[in-house]
XYZ file of C-alpha atoms in Angstrom:
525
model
C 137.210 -78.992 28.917
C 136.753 -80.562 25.342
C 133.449 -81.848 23.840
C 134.552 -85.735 23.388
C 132.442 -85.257 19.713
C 132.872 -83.067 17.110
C 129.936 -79.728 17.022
C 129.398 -80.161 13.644
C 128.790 -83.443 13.837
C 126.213 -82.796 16.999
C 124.274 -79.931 15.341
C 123.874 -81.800 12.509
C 122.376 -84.500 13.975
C 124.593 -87.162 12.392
C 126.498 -88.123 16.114
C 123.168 -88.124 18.114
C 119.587 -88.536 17.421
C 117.609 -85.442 16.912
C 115.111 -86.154 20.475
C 118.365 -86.353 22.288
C 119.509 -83.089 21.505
C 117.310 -79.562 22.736
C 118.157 -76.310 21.451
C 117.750 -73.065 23.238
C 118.445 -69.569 21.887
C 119.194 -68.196 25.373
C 119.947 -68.895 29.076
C 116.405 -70.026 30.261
C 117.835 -72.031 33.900
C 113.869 -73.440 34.679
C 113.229 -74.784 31.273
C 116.973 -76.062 30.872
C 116.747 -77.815 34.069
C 113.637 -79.227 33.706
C 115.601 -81.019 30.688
C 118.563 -81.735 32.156
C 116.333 -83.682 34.842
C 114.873 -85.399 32.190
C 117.935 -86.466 30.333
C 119.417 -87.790 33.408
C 116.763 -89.507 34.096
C 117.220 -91.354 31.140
C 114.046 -93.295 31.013
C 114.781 -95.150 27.814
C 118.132 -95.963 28.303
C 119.497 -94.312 25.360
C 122.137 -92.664 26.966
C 121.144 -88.914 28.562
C 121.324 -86.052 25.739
C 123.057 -82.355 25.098
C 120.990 -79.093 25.544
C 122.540 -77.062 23.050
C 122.209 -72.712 24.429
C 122.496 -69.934 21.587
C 120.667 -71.564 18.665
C 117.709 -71.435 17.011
C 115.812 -74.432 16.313
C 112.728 -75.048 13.879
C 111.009 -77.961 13.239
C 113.797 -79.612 15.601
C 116.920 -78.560 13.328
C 119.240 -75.667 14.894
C 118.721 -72.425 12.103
C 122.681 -71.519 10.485
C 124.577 -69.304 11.110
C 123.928 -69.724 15.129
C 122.641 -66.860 17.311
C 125.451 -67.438 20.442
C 125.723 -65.731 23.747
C 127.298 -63.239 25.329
C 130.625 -64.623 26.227
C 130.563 -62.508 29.182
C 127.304 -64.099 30.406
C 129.573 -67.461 30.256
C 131.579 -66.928 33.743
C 127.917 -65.894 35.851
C 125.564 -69.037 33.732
C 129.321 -71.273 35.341
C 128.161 -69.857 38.713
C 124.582 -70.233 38.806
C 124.467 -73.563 37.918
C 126.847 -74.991 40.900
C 123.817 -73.920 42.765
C 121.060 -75.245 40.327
C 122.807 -78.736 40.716
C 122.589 -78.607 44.275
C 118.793 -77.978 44.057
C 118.328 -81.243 42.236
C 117.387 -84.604 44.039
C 119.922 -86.124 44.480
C 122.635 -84.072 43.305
C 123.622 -84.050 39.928
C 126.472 -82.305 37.933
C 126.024 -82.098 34.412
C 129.158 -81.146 32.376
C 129.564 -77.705 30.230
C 131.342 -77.073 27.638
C 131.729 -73.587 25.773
C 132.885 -73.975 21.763
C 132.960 -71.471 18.827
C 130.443 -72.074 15.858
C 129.857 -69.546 13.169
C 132.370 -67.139 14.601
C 129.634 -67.143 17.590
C 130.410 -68.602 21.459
C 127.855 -71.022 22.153
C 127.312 -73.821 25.396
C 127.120 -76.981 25.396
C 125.346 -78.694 28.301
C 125.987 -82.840 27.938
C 123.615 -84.792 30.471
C 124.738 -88.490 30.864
C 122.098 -90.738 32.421
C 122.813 -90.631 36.013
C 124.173 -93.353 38.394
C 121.331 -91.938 41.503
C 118.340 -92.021 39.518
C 115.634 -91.144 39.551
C 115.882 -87.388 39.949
C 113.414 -84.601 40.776
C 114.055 -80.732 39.849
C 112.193 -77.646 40.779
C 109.116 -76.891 38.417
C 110.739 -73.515 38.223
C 114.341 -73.926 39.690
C 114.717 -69.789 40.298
C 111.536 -69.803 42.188
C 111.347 -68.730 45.643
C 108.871 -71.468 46.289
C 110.052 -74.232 44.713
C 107.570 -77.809 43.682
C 109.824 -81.054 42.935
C 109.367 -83.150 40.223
C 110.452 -86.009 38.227
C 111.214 -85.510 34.226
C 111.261 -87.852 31.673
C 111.976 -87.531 27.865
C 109.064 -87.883 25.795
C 109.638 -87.360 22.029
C 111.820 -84.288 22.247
C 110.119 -82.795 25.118
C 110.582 -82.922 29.156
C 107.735 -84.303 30.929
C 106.053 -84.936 34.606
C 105.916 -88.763 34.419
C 102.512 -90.041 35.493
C 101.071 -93.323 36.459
C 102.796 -96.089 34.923
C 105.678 -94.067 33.485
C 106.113 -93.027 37.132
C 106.193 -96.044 39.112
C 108.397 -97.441 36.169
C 111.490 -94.150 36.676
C 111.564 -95.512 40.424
C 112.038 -98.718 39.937
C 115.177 -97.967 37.593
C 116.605 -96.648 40.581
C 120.707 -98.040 40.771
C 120.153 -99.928 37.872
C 122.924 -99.246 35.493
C 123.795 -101.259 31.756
C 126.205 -103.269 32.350
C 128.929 -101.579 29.368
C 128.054 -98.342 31.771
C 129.408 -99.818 34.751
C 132.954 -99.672 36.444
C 135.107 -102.729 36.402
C 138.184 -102.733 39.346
C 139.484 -105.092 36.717
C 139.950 -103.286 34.337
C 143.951 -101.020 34.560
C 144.716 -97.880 32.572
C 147.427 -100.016 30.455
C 144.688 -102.279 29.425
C 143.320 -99.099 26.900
C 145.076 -99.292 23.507
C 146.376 -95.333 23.343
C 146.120 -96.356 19.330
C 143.014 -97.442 19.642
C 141.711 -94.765 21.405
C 143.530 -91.835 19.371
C 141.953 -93.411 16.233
C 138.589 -93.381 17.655
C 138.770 -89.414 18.319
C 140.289 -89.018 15.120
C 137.658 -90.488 13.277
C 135.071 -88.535 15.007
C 137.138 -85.865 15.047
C 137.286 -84.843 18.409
C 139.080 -82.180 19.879
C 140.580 -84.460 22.408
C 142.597 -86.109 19.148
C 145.505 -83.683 20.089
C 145.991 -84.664 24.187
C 148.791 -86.730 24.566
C 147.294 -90.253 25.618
C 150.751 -91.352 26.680
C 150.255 -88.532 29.281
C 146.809 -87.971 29.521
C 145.071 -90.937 29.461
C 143.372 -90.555 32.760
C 142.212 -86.991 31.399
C 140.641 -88.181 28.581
C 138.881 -90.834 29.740
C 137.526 -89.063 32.437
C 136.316 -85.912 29.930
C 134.748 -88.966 27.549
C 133.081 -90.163 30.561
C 134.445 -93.317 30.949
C 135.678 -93.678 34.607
C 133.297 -93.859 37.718
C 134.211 -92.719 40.772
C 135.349 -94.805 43.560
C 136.362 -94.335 47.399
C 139.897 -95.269 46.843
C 139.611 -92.925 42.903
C 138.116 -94.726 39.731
C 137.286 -97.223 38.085
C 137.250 -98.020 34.191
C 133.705 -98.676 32.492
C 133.375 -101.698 30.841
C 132.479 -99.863 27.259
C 136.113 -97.686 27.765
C 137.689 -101.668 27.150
C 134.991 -102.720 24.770
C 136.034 -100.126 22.387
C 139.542 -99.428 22.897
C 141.482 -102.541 24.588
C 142.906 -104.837 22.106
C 141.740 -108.087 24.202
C 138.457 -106.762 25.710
C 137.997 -110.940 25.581
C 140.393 -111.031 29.255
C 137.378 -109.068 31.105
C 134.583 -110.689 28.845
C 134.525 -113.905 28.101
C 133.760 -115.553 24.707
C 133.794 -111.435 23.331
C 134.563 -112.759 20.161
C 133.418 -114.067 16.344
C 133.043 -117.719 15.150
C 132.222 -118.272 11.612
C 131.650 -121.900 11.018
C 131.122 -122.593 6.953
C 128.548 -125.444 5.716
C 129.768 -126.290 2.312
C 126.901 -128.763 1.559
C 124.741 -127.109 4.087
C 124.351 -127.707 7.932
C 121.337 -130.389 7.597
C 122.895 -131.936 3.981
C 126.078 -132.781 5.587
C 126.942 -131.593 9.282
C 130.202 -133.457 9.913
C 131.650 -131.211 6.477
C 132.465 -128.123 8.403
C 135.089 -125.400 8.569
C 135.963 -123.497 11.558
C 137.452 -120.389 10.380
C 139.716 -118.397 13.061
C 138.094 -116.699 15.648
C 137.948 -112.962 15.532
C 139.090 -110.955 18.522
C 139.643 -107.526 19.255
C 137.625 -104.275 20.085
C 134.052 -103.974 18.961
C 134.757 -101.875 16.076
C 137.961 -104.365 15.490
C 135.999 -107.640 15.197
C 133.360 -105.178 13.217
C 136.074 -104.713 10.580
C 137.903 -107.943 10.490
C 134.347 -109.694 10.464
C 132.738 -107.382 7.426
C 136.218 -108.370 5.481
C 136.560 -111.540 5.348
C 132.670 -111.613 4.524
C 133.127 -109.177 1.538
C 136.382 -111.212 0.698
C 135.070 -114.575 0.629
C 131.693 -114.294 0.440
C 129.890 -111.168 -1.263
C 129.885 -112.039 -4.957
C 128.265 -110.362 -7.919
C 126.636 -110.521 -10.759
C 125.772 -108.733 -14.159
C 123.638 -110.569 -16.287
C 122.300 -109.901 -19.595
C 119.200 -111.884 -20.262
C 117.874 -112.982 -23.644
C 115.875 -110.595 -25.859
C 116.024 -108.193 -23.497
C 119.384 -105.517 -23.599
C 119.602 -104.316 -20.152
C 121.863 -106.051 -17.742
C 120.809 -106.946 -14.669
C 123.241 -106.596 -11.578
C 122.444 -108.354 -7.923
C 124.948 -109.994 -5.358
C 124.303 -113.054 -3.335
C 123.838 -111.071 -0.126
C 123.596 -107.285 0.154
C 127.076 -105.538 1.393
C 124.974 -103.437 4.016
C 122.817 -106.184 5.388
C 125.481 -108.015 6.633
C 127.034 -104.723 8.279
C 123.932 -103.879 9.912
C 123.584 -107.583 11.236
C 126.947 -108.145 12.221
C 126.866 -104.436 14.003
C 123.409 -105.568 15.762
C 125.498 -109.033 17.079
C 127.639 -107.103 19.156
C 125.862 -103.954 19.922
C 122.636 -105.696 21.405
C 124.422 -109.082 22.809
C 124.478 -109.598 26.529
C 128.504 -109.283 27.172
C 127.851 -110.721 30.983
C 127.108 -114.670 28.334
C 130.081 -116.266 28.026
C 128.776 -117.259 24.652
C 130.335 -116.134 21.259
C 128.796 -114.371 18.160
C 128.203 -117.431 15.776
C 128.170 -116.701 12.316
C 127.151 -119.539 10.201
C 127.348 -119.587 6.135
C 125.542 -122.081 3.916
C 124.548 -122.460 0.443
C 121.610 -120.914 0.707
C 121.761 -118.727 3.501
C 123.849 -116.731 6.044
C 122.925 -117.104 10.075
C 123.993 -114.985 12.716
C 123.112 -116.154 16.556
C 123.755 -113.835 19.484
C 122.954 -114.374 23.093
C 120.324 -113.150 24.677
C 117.506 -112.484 22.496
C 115.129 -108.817 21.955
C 114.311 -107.284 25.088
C 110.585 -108.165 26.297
C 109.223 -104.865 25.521
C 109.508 -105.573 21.931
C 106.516 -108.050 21.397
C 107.201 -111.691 19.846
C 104.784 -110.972 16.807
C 106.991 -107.971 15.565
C 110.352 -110.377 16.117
C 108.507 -113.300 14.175
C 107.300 -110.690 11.353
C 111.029 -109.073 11.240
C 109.972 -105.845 11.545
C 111.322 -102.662 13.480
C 112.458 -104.000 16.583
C 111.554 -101.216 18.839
C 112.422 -101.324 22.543
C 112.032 -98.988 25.549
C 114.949 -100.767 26.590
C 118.656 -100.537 25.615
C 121.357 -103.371 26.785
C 124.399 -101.262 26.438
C 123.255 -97.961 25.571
C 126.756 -96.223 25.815
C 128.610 -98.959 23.460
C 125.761 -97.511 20.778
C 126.545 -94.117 21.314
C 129.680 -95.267 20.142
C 129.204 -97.498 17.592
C 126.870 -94.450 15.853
C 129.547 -91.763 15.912
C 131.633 -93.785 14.349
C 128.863 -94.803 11.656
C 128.414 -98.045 12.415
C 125.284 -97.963 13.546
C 122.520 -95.239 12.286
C 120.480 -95.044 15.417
C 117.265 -96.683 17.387
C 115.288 -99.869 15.612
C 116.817 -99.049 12.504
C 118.926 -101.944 12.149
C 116.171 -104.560 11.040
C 114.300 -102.715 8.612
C 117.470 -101.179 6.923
C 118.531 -105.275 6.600
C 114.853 -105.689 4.827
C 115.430 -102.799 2.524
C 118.647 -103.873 1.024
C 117.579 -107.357 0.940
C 114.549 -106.247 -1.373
C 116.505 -103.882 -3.386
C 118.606 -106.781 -4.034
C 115.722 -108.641 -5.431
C 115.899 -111.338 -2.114
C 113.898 -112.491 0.150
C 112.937 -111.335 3.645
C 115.460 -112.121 6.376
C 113.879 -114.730 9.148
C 114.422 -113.681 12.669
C 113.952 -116.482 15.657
C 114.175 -116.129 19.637
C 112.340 -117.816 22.196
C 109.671 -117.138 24.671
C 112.357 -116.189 27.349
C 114.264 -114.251 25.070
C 117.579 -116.185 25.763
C 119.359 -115.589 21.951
C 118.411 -113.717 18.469
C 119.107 -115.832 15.666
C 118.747 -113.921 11.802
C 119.011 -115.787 8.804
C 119.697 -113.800 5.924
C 118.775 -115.656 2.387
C 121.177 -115.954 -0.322
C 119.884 -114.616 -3.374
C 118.143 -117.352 -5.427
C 120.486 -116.545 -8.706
C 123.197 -117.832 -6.798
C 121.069 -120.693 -5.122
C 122.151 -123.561 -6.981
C 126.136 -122.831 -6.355
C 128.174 -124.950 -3.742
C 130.783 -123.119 -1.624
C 134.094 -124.200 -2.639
C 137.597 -123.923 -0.345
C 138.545 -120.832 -2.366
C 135.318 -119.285 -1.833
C 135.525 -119.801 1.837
C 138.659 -118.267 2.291
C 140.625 -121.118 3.526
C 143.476 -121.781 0.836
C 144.122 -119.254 -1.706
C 141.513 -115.762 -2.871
C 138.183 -115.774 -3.970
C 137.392 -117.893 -6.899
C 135.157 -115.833 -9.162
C 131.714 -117.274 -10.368
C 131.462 -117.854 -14.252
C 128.831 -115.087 -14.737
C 128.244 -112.826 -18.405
C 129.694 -109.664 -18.046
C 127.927 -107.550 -20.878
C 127.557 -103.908 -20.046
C 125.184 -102.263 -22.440
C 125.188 -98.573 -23.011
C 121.761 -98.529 -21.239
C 122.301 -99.064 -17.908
C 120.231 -97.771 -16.147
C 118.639 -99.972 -14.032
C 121.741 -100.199 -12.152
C 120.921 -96.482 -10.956
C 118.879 -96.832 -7.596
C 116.334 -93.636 -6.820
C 118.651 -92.598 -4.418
C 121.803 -92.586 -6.283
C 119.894 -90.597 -9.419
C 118.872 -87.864 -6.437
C 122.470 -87.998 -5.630
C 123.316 -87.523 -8.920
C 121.063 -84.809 -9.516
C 121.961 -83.018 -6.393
C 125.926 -82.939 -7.846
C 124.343 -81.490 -11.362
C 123.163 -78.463 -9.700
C 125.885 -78.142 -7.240
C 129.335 -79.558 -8.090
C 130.374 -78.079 -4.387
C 127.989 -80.235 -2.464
C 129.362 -81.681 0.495
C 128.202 -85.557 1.924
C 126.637 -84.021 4.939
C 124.277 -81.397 2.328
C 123.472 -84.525 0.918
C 122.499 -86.331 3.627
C 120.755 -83.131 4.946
C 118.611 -82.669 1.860
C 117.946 -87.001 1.495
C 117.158 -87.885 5.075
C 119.803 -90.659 4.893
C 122.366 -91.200 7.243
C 125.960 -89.680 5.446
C 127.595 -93.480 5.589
C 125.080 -94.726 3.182
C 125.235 -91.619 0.967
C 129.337 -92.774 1.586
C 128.694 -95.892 0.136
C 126.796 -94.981 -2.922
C 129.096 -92.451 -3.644
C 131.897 -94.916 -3.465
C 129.654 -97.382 -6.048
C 128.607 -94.475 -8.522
C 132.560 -94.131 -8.817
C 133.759 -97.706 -8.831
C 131.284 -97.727 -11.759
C 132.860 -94.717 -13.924
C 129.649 -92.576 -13.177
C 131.055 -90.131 -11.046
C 134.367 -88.996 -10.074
C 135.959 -85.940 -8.215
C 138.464 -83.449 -8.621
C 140.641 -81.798 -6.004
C 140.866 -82.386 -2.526
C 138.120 -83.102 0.369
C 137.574 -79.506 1.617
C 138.499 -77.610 -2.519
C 137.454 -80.107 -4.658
C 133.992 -80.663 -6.887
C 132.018 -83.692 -7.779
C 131.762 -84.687 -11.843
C 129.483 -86.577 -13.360
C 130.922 -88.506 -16.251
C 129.336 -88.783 -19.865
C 127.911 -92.123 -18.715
C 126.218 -91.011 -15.633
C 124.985 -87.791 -17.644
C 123.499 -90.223 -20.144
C 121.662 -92.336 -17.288
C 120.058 -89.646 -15.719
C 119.127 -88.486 -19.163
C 117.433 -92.394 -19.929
C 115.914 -91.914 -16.653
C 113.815 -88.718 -17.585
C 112.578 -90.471 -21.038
């Protein structure tokens, strides 16, 4: 059996949060049970986890190269746990998969959160005399829930997210095999070289995507979310409107445009969505003001806050609305409405003050996992402040976030930097006839540019001075920051002449140009 991800990508954190992934250097069945419970469990709906056997771990990373195991303890660890499952209430069958990592064998143990819970495990599941309990993930350890956190595991009992529920509906020929095949490649999964035209069942049942049935299976909701070309047949109004204001909504509300709505699979309407807003509406400008000979560079509205918002519409929207994502441009600002709103656990003063949008409680916890192996997304309550971040960088304002008492939708403005404030939205700018029409802006770049270097780009920069070799993963080891925004600012430093590379993706080297050497030079004066 394959891993559906690739191990690389697991061990270094960059597929699956670090608390959802445990690390043992040997076969320890009590301890490793104990977590399985707990990840089945699946308190905070985030989606179970992997227990990771024959690595080191400190400080929660796994220590390179890996210890392994024996592979001739694999066949007898295969055997003992068919019994360990049977111990657990109810029964429970997590999946194991066996994959070579620094020329070592090592296991990989993925828990999904399971359809019976709650579950109880032996304290000590080789014990003669064996005490049942429940397990829950806190942090990155397995705990006995108590109290509250008790009474609250029961009473998740059959309740399932609706994108991790079968549909009878949906029929193997509704999965896109392209679709599909260009997921795993991305991800670069193993299962990339099965035959989908033959093995379609197979794969979807080793990605976890079908759930058994009497009469066989059925097809989960996320399986057609992500991979069938008209997920909009099974869920109704699953697509994008973007309705333009010219004048503004409240200046003039009969001048509207309806621009075509965008269909497709999640990460489909992600991409068709994020192009026609960096198309027709991203803009930029450079600046040089007077007496002054630096050049100042902003854009109307940050590339990566409108990913992150327009990846928040869809991940956290209820799909069982038959309401649309409604994205709404103006003048002066950019609106995106989903239904329904932040779940209740998040409370309405952190929603009013846009902060990090915490909850114990994930709508479709399985379309995430998703959505962050393929990048999209970088993980829990992330999405608002990373908005916020950019938007300040930018020199903006705070985005505005709006729901009501009963949490029925999540509206987020997103402000439209006040340089470009005064200028109407013309047809060409809107994308209706014709490309975008260019703003009359000064275009003076100065030798001295360096205010156009952000801190992390000149640590980027600095990293590639010591080590030509470094890979985007290093980086985003050594930063803290998720590798698709060290992607993205690699991308910039080169569309700006500061960096380029040399050879290929797994032989080549990173250069810094004369320009970016003189930068980080200005910087250190």
């Amino acid at each position: 059996m394959r891993l559906p991800i690739n191990i690389e990508e697991l061990l270094g954190g960059r597929a699956v949060e670090g608390d959802r992934i445990e690390y043992k250097t040997g076969w320890n069945p009590d301890a490793i049970y104990r977590s399985v419970c707990a990840f089945a469990n699946d308190f905070d709906e985030t989606g179970g986890g992997y227990i990771v056997v024959g690595v080191k771990e400190v400080n929660g990373r796994p220590v390179r190269p890996v210890i392994g195991i024996d592979p001739n303890q694999i066949e007898p660890i295969e055997k003992d746990m068919v019994g360990f499952n049977n111990l657990m209430q109810p029964y429970y069958q997590p999946r194991l998969y066996i994959e070579e990592v620094d020329e070592k064998t090592i296991l990989i143990i993925k828990v999904s959160a399971g359809e019976r819970r709650p579950y109880k495990v032996p304290d000590q599941i080789t014990a003669r005399q064996k005490t049942y309990n429940y397990y829950i993930r806190y942090n990155s350890s397995s705990i006995v829930p108590k109290g509250e956190y008790e009474r609250e595991l029961i009473n998740l009992a059959n309740r399932t997210p609706f994108d991790d529920r079968g549909n009878d509906q949906i029929m193997l020929k509704d999965i896109s095999p392209l679709l599909l095949h260009d997921y795993l490649v991305k991800v670069k999964s193993s299962l990339a070289n099965e035959s989908l035209t033959e093995n379609m069942e197979s794969v979807l049942e080793q990605m976890e995507l079908l759930e058994p049935t009497p009469e066989g299976y059925s097809i989960k909701n996320v399986a057609a979310m992500m991979f069938a070309e008209r997920p909009d047949r099974f869920f109704k109004q699953s697509q994008i409107d973007i309705v333009v204001f010219p004048e503004g909504r409240e200046k003039n509300p009969n001048n509207l445009i309806e621009v075509e709505p965008i269909r497709g699979s999640v990460p489909t309407m992600i991409d068709k969505t994020l192009s026609y807003l960096r198309t027709n509406v991203v803009k930029k400008k450079i600046v040089k003001p007077k007496d002054d000979e630096h050049s100042d560079k902003f854009y109307n509205y940050p590339y990566q806050a409108l990913e992150e918002a327009v990846v928040n519409s869809l991940y956290h929207r209820d799909w069982t609305i038959r309401e649309p994502v409604e994205i709404t441009i103006e003048p002066d600002r950019i609106s995106i409405l989903n239904f329904s709103g932040p779940n209740h656990t998040i409370p309405m003063e952190a929603v009013r003050e846009g902060k990090s949008l915490r909850s114990r409680r994930y709508r479709n916890r399985r379309l995430g996992e998703f959505l962050k192996e393929l990048d999209l997304t970088e993980g829990r309550a992330t999405g608002i402040p990373t908005i916020q971040d950019e938007l300040k960088a930018n020199g903006s304002t705070k985005a505005t976030i709006e729901t009501d008492e009963e949490r029925t939708y999540f509206l987020i403005d997103i402000p439209c930097h006040p340089g470009f404030m005064k200028e109407t939205l013309s047809v060409e700018q809107i994308g209706v006839k014709g490309g975008v029409k260019e703003p009359n802006v000064t275009k003076d770049v100065t030798k001295d540019v360096t205010k156009e270097l952000t801190e992390r780009q000149s640590v980027i920069l600095e990293m590639i001075t010591e080590d030509s070799f470094v890979t985007i993963p290093e980086m985003s080891l050594k930063t803290g920051v998720a590798t698709r925004t060290i992607k993205r600012d690699i991308e910039n430093l080169q569309s700006s002449g500061i960096l380029t590379r040399k050879g290929g993706r797994k032989d080549g080297e990173w250069i810094v140009t004369e320009l970016g050497l003189a930068m980080l030079e200005a910087l250190k004066k």
